[in-house]
Coordinates of N, CA, C and O and ligand atoms in Angstrom, one line a residue:
M1 N 3.8 -6.8 -17.2 CA 2.6 -6.3 -17.8 C 2.9 -4.9 -18.4 O 3.4 -4.0 -17.8
D2 N 2.7 -4.8 -19.7 CA 2.9 -3.5 -20.4 C 2.0 -2.5 -19.9 O 0.8 -2.7 -19.6
N3 N 2.5 -1.3 -19.9 CA 1.6 -0.1 -19.6 C 1.0 -0.1 -18.2 O -0.1 0.5 -18.0
C4 N 1.6 -0.8 -17.3 CA 1.2 -0.8 -15.9 C 2.1 0.0 -15.1 O 3.3 -0.3 -15.0
I5 N 1.6 1.1 -14.5 CA 2.5 2.1 -13.8 C 3.2 1.4 -12.6 O 4.4 1.7 -12.4
F6 N 2.6 0.5 -11.9 CA 3.3 -0.1 -10.7 C 4.3 -1.1 -11.2 O 5.3 -1.3 -10.5
C7 N 4.0 -1.8 -12.3 CA 5.0 -2.7 -12.8 C 6.3 -1.9 -13.2 O 7.4 -2.4 -13.0
K8 N 6.0 -0.8 -13.8 CA 7.2 0.1 -14.2 C 7.9 0.6 -13.0 O 9.1 0.7 -13.1
I9 N 7.2 1.0 -11.9 CA 7.9 1.4 -10.7 C 8.7 0.2 -10.1 O 9.9 0.4 -9.8
A10 N 8.1 -1.0 -10.1 CA 8.8 -2.2 -9.6 C 10.0 -2.5 -10.4 O 11.1 -2.9 -9.9
A11 N 10.0 -2.2 -11.7 CA 11.1 -2.5 -12.6 C 12.1 -1.3 -12.7 O 13.0 -1.3 -13.4
K12 N 11.8 -0.3 -11.9 CA 12.6 1.0 -11.8 C 12.7 1.7 -13.2 O 13.6 2.4 -13.5
Q13 N 11.7 1.5 -14.0 CA 11.6 2.3 -15.3 C 11.0 3.6 -15.0 O 11.1 4.5 -15.8
I14 N 10.3 3.8 -13.9 CA 9.7 5.0 -13.4 C 10.2 5.2 -12.0 O 10.1 4.3 -11.2
P15 N 10.6 6.4 -11.7 CA 11.1 6.6 -10.3 C 10.0 6.7 -9.3 O 8.9 7.0 -9.6
S16 N 10.4 6.3 -8.0 CA 9.4 6.5 -6.9 C 10.3 6.8 -5.7 O 11.5 6.5 -5.7
K17 N 9.6 7.3 -4.7 CA 10.2 7.5 -3.4 C 10.1 6.2 -2.6 O 9.1 6.0 -1.8
S18 N 11.1 5.4 -2.8 CA 11.0 4.0 -2.2 C 11.2 4.1 -0.7 O 12.0 4.8 -0.1
V19 N 10.5 3.2 0.0 CA 10.7 3.1 1.5 C 11.1 1.6 1.9 O 11.5 1.4 3.0
Y20 N 10.9 0.7 0.9 CA 11.1 -0.7 1.3 C 11.2 -1.5 0.0 O 10.5 -1.2 -1.0
E21 N 12.1 -2.6 0.0 CA 12.1 -3.5 -1.2 C 12.6 -4.9 -0.7 O 13.6 -4.9 0.1
D22 N 12.0 -5.9 -1.1 CA 12.6 -7.3 -1.0 C 12.3 -8.0 -2.3 O 11.9 -7.4 -3.3
E23 N 12.5 -9.4 -2.3 CA 12.3 -10.1 -3.5 C 10.9 -10.1 -4.0 O 10.7 -10.2 -5.3
E24 N 9.9 -9.9 -3.1 CA 8.5 -10.0 -3.5 C 7.8 -8.7 -3.5 O 6.8 -8.6 -4.2
L25 N 8.2 -7.8 -2.6 CA 7.4 -6.6 -2.4 C 8.2 -5.3 -2.5 O 9.4 -5.3 -2.3
I26 N 7.5 -4.2 -2.9 CA 8.1 -2.9 -2.8 C 7.1 -2.0 -2.1 O 5.9 -2.3 -2.0
A27 N 7.6 -0.9 -1.5 CA 6.8 0.1 -0.9 C 7.4 1.5 -1.2 O 8.6 1.6 -1.2
F28 N 6.5 2.4 -1.5 CA 6.9 3.7 -1.9 C 5.8 4.7 -1.5 O 4.7 4.4 -1.3
H29 N 6.2 6.0 -1.4 CA 5.3 7.1 -1.1 C 4.3 7.3 -2.2 O 4.7 7.3 -3.4
D30 N 3.0 7.5 -1.9 CA 2.0 7.8 -2.8 C 2.3 9.2 -3.4 O 2.7 10.1 -2.7
I31 N 2.1 9.3 -4.7 CA 2.4 10.6 -5.4 C 1.5 11.7 -5.0 O 1.8 12.9 -5.2
N32 N 0.3 11.3 -4.6 CA -0.8 12.3 -4.2 C -1.3 11.9 -2.8 O -2.4 11.4 -2.7
P33 N -0.5 12.2 -1.8 CA -0.8 11.7 -0.5 C -2.1 12.2 0.1 O -2.4 13.4 0.0
A34 N -2.9 11.3 0.7 CA -4.2 11.7 1.3 C -4.0 11.9 2.8 O -5.0 12.2 3.5
S35 N -2.8 11.8 3.3 CA -2.5 11.9 4.7 C -1.1 12.3 4.9 O -0.3 12.1 3.9
P36 N -0.6 12.7 6.1 CA 0.8 13.1 6.3 C 1.8 12.0 5.9 O 2.8 12.3 5.3
V37 N 1.4 10.8 6.2 CA 2.2 9.6 5.7 C 1.3 8.8 4.8 O 0.2 8.4 5.3
H38 N 1.6 8.6 3.6 CA 0.8 7.8 2.7 C 1.7 7.0 1.8 O 2.3 7.5 0.9
I39 N 1.8 5.7 2.1 CA 2.6 4.8 1.3 C 1.8 3.7 0.7 O 0.7 3.4 1.1
L40 N 2.3 3.1 -0.3 CA 1.7 1.9 -1.0 C 2.6 0.7 -0.9 O 3.8 0.9 -1.2
I41 N 2.1 -0.4 -0.5 CA 2.8 -1.6 -0.4 C 2.3 -2.5 -1.6 O 1.1 -2.7 -1.7
V42 N 3.3 -2.9 -2.5 CA 2.9 -3.4 -3.8 C 3.7 -4.7 -4.1 O 4.9 -4.7 -3.9
P43 N 3.0 -5.8 -4.5 CA 3.8 -6.9 -4.9 C 4.5 -6.6 -6.3 O 3.9 -5.9 -7.1
K44 N 5.7 -7.2 -6.5 CA 6.4 -7.0 -7.7 C 5.6 -7.7 -8.9 O 5.6 -7.2 -10.0
Q45 N 5.0 -8.8 -8.5 CA 4.2 -9.6 -9.5 C 3.0 -8.8 -9.9 O 2.3 -8.2 -9.0
H46 N 2.6 -8.8 -11.2 CA 1.4 -8.1 -11.5 C 0.2 -8.9 -11.2 O -0.1 -10.0 -11.7
I47 N -0.6 -8.4 -10.3 CA -1.9 -9.0 -9.9 C -2.9 -7.8 -10.0 O -2.6 -6.7 -9.3
A48 N -3.9 -7.8 -10.7 CA -4.7 -6.6 -11.0 C -5.5 -6.2 -9.7 O -5.5 -5.0 -9.4
T49 N -6.1 -7.1 -9.0 CA -7.0 -6.7 -7.9 C -6.9 -7.7 -6.8 O -6.5 -8.9 -7.0
L50 N -7.5 -7.4 -5.6 CA -7.6 -8.4 -4.5 C -8.5 -9.5 -5.0 O -8.4 -10.6 -4.5
S51 N -9.4 -9.2 -5.9 CA -10.4 -10.3 -6.3 C -9.7 -11.3 -7.2 O -10.3 -12.4 -7.4
E52 N -8.5 -11.0 -7.7 CA -7.7 -12.0 -8.4 C -6.9 -13.0 -7.5 O -6.3 -13.9 -8.0
C53 N -6.9 -12.6 -6.2 CA -6.1 -13.4 -5.3 C -6.8 -14.7 -4.9 O -8.0 -14.7 -4.8
N54 N -6.0 -15.7 -4.6 CA -6.6 -17.0 -4.1 C -5.6 -17.5 -3.0 O -4.7 -16.8 -2.6
E55 N -5.8 -18.7 -2.6 CA -5.0 -19.3 -1.5 C -3.5 -19.2 -1.8 O -2.7 -19.0 -0.8
K56 N -3.2 -19.3 -3.0 CA -1.7 -19.2 -3.4 C -1.1 -17.9 -3.0 O 0.1 -17.8 -2.9
H57 N -2.0 -16.9 -2.9 CA -1.4 -15.5 -2.6 C -1.5 -15.2 -1.1 O -1.2 -14.1 -0.7
A58 N -2.0 -16.1 -0.3 CA -2.3 -15.8 1.1 C -1.0 -15.4 1.8 O -1.0 -14.5 2.6
A59 N 0.1 -16.1 1.6 CA 1.3 -15.8 2.3 C 1.8 -14.4 1.9 O 2.2 -13.6 2.8
M60 N 1.7 -14.1 0.6 CA 2.2 -12.8 0.2 C 1.3 -11.7 0.8 O 1.8 -10.6 1.2
L61 N 0.0 -11.9 0.8 CA -0.9 -10.9 1.4 C -0.7 -10.7 2.9 O -0.7 -9.6 3.4
G62 N -0.3 -11.8 3.5 CA 0.0 -11.7 4.9 C 1.3 -10.9 5.1 O 1.4 -10.1 6.1
R63 N 2.2 -11.1 4.3 CA 3.5 -10.3 4.4 C 3.2 -8.8 4.1 O 3.8 -8.0 4.8
M64 N 2.3 -8.5 3.2 CA 1.9 -7.1 3.0 C 1.4 -6.5 4.3 O 1.7 -5.4 4.7
M65 N 0.5 -7.3 4.9 CA -0.2 -6.8 6.1 C 0.8 -6.6 7.3 O 0.7 -5.6 8.0
V66 N 1.7 -7.5 7.4 CA 2.7 -7.5 8.5 C 3.7 -6.3 8.3 O 4.2 -5.7 9.2
L67 N 3.9 -6.1 7.0 CA 4.9 -5.0 6.7 C 4.3 -3.6 7.0 O 5.0 -2.7 7.4
A68 N 3.0 -3.5 6.9 CA 2.3 -2.2 7.1 C 2.7 -1.5 8.5 O 3.1 -0.4 8.5
P69 N 2.4 -2.2 9.6 CA 2.8 -1.5 10.9 C 4.3 -1.3 11.1 O 4.7 -0.3 11.7
R70 N 5.1 -2.1 10.5 CA 6.5 -1.9 10.6 C 6.9 -0.6 9.8 O 7.7 0.2 10.4
L71 N 6.5 -0.5 8.6 CA 6.8 0.7 7.9 C 6.2 2.0 8.5 O 6.8 3.0 8.5
A72 N 4.9 1.8 9.0 CA 4.3 3.0 9.6 C 5.1 3.4 10.8 O 5.4 4.6 11.0
A73 N 5.6 2.5 11.6 CA 6.5 2.9 12.7 C 7.7 3.5 12.3 O 8.1 4.6 12.8
E74 N 8.3 3.0 11.2 CA 9.6 3.6 10.7 C 9.4 5.0 10.2 O 10.2 5.9 10.2
L75 N 8.1 5.3 9.7 CA 7.8 6.6 9.1 C 7.2 7.5 10.1 O 6.7 8.6 9.8
G76 N 7.1 7.1 11.4 CA 6.7 8.0 12.5 C 5.2 8.0 12.8 O 4.7 8.8 13.5
C77 N 4.5 7.0 12.2 CA 3.0 7.0 12.5 C 2.6 5.6 13.0 O 1.4 5.2 12.8
G78 N 3.5 4.9 13.7 CA 3.1 3.6 14.2 C 2.2 3.8 15.4 O 2.1 4.9 16.0
Y79 N 1.4 2.8 15.7 CA 0.6 2.8 16.9 C 1.4 2.3 18.1 O 2.0 1.2 18.1
E80 N 1.4 3.2 19.1 CA 2.0 2.8 20.4 C 1.0 2.9 21.5 O 0.4 3.9 21.7
G81 N 0.7 1.7 22.0 CA -0.3 1.8 23.1 C -0.4 0.5 23.9 O 0.5 -0.3 23.8
D82 N -1.5 0.4 24.6 CA -1.6 -0.8 25.5 C -2.4 -1.9 24.8 O -2.7 -2.9 25.5
G83 N -2.7 -1.8 23.5 CA -3.5 -2.8 22.8 C -5.0 -2.8 23.2 O -5.8 -3.6 22.7
A84 N -5.4 -1.8 24.0 CA -6.8 -1.7 24.4 C -7.4 -0.4 24.1 O -8.3 0.1 24.8
G85 N -6.8 0.3 23.1 CA -7.4 1.6 22.7 C -6.7 2.8 23.3 O -7.0 3.9 22.9
K86 N -5.9 2.6 24.3 CA -5.2 3.8 24.9 C -3.8 3.8 24.1 O -3.3 2.8 23.7
G87 N -3.3 5.1 24.0 CA -2.0 5.2 23.3 C -2.1 6.3 22.3 O -3.0 7.1 22.3
S88 N -1.2 6.3 21.4 CA -1.1 7.4 20.4 C -0.6 6.8 19.1 O -0.1 5.7 19.0
G89 N -0.7 7.7 18.0 CA -0.3 7.3 16.7 C -1.3 6.4 16.0 O -2.4 6.2 16.5
G90 N -0.9 5.8 14.9 CA -1.8 4.9 14.2 C -2.0 5.3 12.7 O -1.6 6.3 12.3
F91 N -2.6 4.4 12.0 CA -2.7 4.5 10.6 C -3.9 3.7 10.1 O -4.4 2.8 10.8
K92 N -4.3 4.0 8.8 CA -5.3 3.2 8.2 C -4.6 2.2 7.2 O -3.6 2.7 6.5
T93 N -5.1 1.1 6.9 CA -4.7 0.2 5.9 C -5.9 -0.1 5.0 O -7.0 -0.3 5.5
Q94 N -5.7 0.0 3.6 CA -6.9 0.0 2.7 C -6.5 -0.7 1.4 O -5.5 -0.2 0.8
F95 N -7.3 -1.6 1.0 CA -7.2 -2.1 -0.4 C -8.5 -1.6 -1.1 O -9.6 -1.8 -0.7
N96 N -8.3 -0.9 -2.2 CA -9.5 -0.5 -3.0 C -9.6 -1.5 -4.2 O -8.6 -1.8 -4.8
T97 N -10.8 -2.0 -4.4 CA -11.0 -3.0 -5.4 C -12.2 -2.7 -6.3 O -13.3 -2.5 -5.9
G98 N -11.8 -2.5 -7.6 CA -12.8 -2.3 -8.6 C -13.4 -0.9 -8.6 O -13.1 -0.1 -7.7
P99 N -14.2 -0.6 -9.6 CA -14.7 0.8 -9.7 C -15.5 1.2 -8.5 O -15.3 2.4 -8.0
D100 N -16.3 0.4 -7.9 CA -17.1 0.8 -6.7 C -16.2 0.8 -5.5 O -16.6 1.5 -4.5
G101 N -15.1 0.2 -5.6 CA -14.1 0.3 -4.4 C -13.2 1.5 -4.6 O -12.3 1.6 -3.8
G102 N -13.3 2.2 -5.7 CA -12.5 3.4 -5.9 C -11.1 3.1 -6.4 O -10.2 3.9 -6.3
Q103 N -10.9 1.9 -7.0 CA -9.6 1.6 -7.5 C -9.3 2.3 -8.8 O -10.1 2.3 -9.7
E104 N -8.1 2.9 -8.8 CA -7.7 3.6 -10.0 C -6.5 2.9 -10.7 O -6.4 3.0 -12.0
V105 N -5.6 2.3 -10.0 CA -4.5 1.6 -10.6 C -4.7 0.1 -10.4 O -4.8 -0.4 -9.3
Y106 N -4.8 -0.6 -11.5 CA -5.2 -2.0 -11.5 C -3.9 -2.9 -11.4 O -3.7 -3.7 -12.3
H107 N -3.2 -2.6 -10.3 CA -2.1 -3.5 -9.9 C -2.2 -3.5 -8.4 O -2.2 -2.4 -7.8
L108 N -2.4 -4.6 -7.8 CA -2.7 -4.7 -6.4 C -1.8 -3.9 -5.5 O -0.6 -3.8 -5.7
H109 N -2.4 -3.1 -4.6 CA -1.6 -2.3 -3.6 C -2.4 -2.1 -2.4 O -3.6 -2.0 -2.4
L110 N -1.6 -2.0 -1.3 CA -2.2 -1.7 0.0 C -1.8 -0.3 0.4 O -0.6 0.0 0.5
H111 N -2.8 0.5 0.6 CA -2.5 1.9 1.2 C -2.3 1.8 2.6 O -3.0 1.1 3.4
V112 N -1.2 2.5 3.1 CA -1.0 2.7 4.5 C -0.9 4.2 4.7 O -0.1 4.9 4.2
M113 N -1.9 4.7 5.5 CA -2.1 6.2 5.6 C -2.1 6.5 7.1 O -2.9 6.0 7.9
G114 N -1.1 7.4 7.5 CA -1.0 7.7 8.9 C -0.8 9.2 9.1 O -0.7 10.0 8.2
G115 N -0.8 9.5 10.3 CA -0.7 10.9 10.7 C -2.0 11.3 11.5 O -2.8 10.4 11.8
P116 N -2.1 12.5 11.9 CA -3.2 12.9 12.8 C -4.5 13.0 12.2 O -5.1 14.1 12.0
R117 N -5.1 11.9 11.8 CA -6.5 11.7 11.4 C -6.9 12.8 10.4 O -8.0 13.4 10.6
P118 N -6.3 12.9 9.2 CA -6.7 14.0 8.3 C -8.0 13.6 7.6 O -8.7 14.5 7.1
W119 N -8.4 12.4 7.7 CA -9.7 12.0 7.0 C -10.9 12.2 7.9 O -12.0 12.0 7.4
R120 N -10.7 12.6 9.1 CA -11.8 12.9 10.0 C -12.9 13.8 9.3 O -12.5 14.9 8.9
G121 N -14.1 13.4 9.2 CA -15.1 14.2 8.6 C -15.0 14.2 7.0 O -15.9 14.9 6.4
Q122 N -14.1 13.6 6.5 CA -13.9 13.6 5.0 C -14.3 12.2 4.4 O -14.8 12.2 3.3
R123 N -13.9 11.1 5.0 CA -14.1 9.8 4.5 C -14.3 8.8 5.5 O -14.1 9.1 6.7
Ligands
5GP201 P1 -6.2 3.3 -6.0 O1 -7.2 4.4 -6.1 O2 -6.0 2.5 -7.2 O3 -6.4 2.5 -4.7 O4 -4.9 4.1 -5.6 C1 -3.9 4.4 -6.5 C2 -2.9 5.3 -5.9 O5 -1.7 5.3 -6.6 C3 -3.4 6.7 -5.7 O6 -3.4 7.1 -4.3 C4 -2.4 7.6 -6.5 O7 -2.1 8.8 -6.0 C5 -1.2 6.6 -6.6 N1 -0.4 6.8 -7.8 C6 -0.8 6.8 -9.1 N2 0.2 6.9 -10.0 C7 1.3 7.0 -9.2 C8 2.7 7.1 -9.5 O8 3.1 7.2 -10.7 N3 3.6 7.1 -8.5 C9 3.2 7.0 -7.2 N4 4.1 7.0 -6.3 N5 1.9 6.9 -6.9 C10 0.9 6.9 -7.9
ZN202 ZN1 1.4 -4.2 -12.9

């Protein structure tokens, strides 16, 4: 896709602070972080929004979700607890879709935002 910033990052035409790459996905630090740890998990294939996804994308979306806690842990904001609300750490995962969803870059991406709750009282 011409003129798509995340396609250009995936093709390494634009630099990014990469944290992960495989045949299907890349992950890199957000250029304007909203939290102490803020990364984006992005498919290499150009898909504009979550609304363009269908059953064919289910496995890839699942891989994006499964990657989120793994990378959060590697970056020091994983959730460690008893699975019942006790414990420490943690992160938000977020897909923004369309103008009312606050989407700015129209290439599918999953935000992973961690650290000590910087959004408290803000969003
Ligand atoms: P959206 O609002 O579309 O869900 O989020 C787009 C995100 O991409 C924003 O958090 C923004 O800071 C990030 N972003 C935009 N351009 C670039 C860029 O060139 N490099 C990186 N690393 N992040 C970007
Ligand atoms: Zn793209």
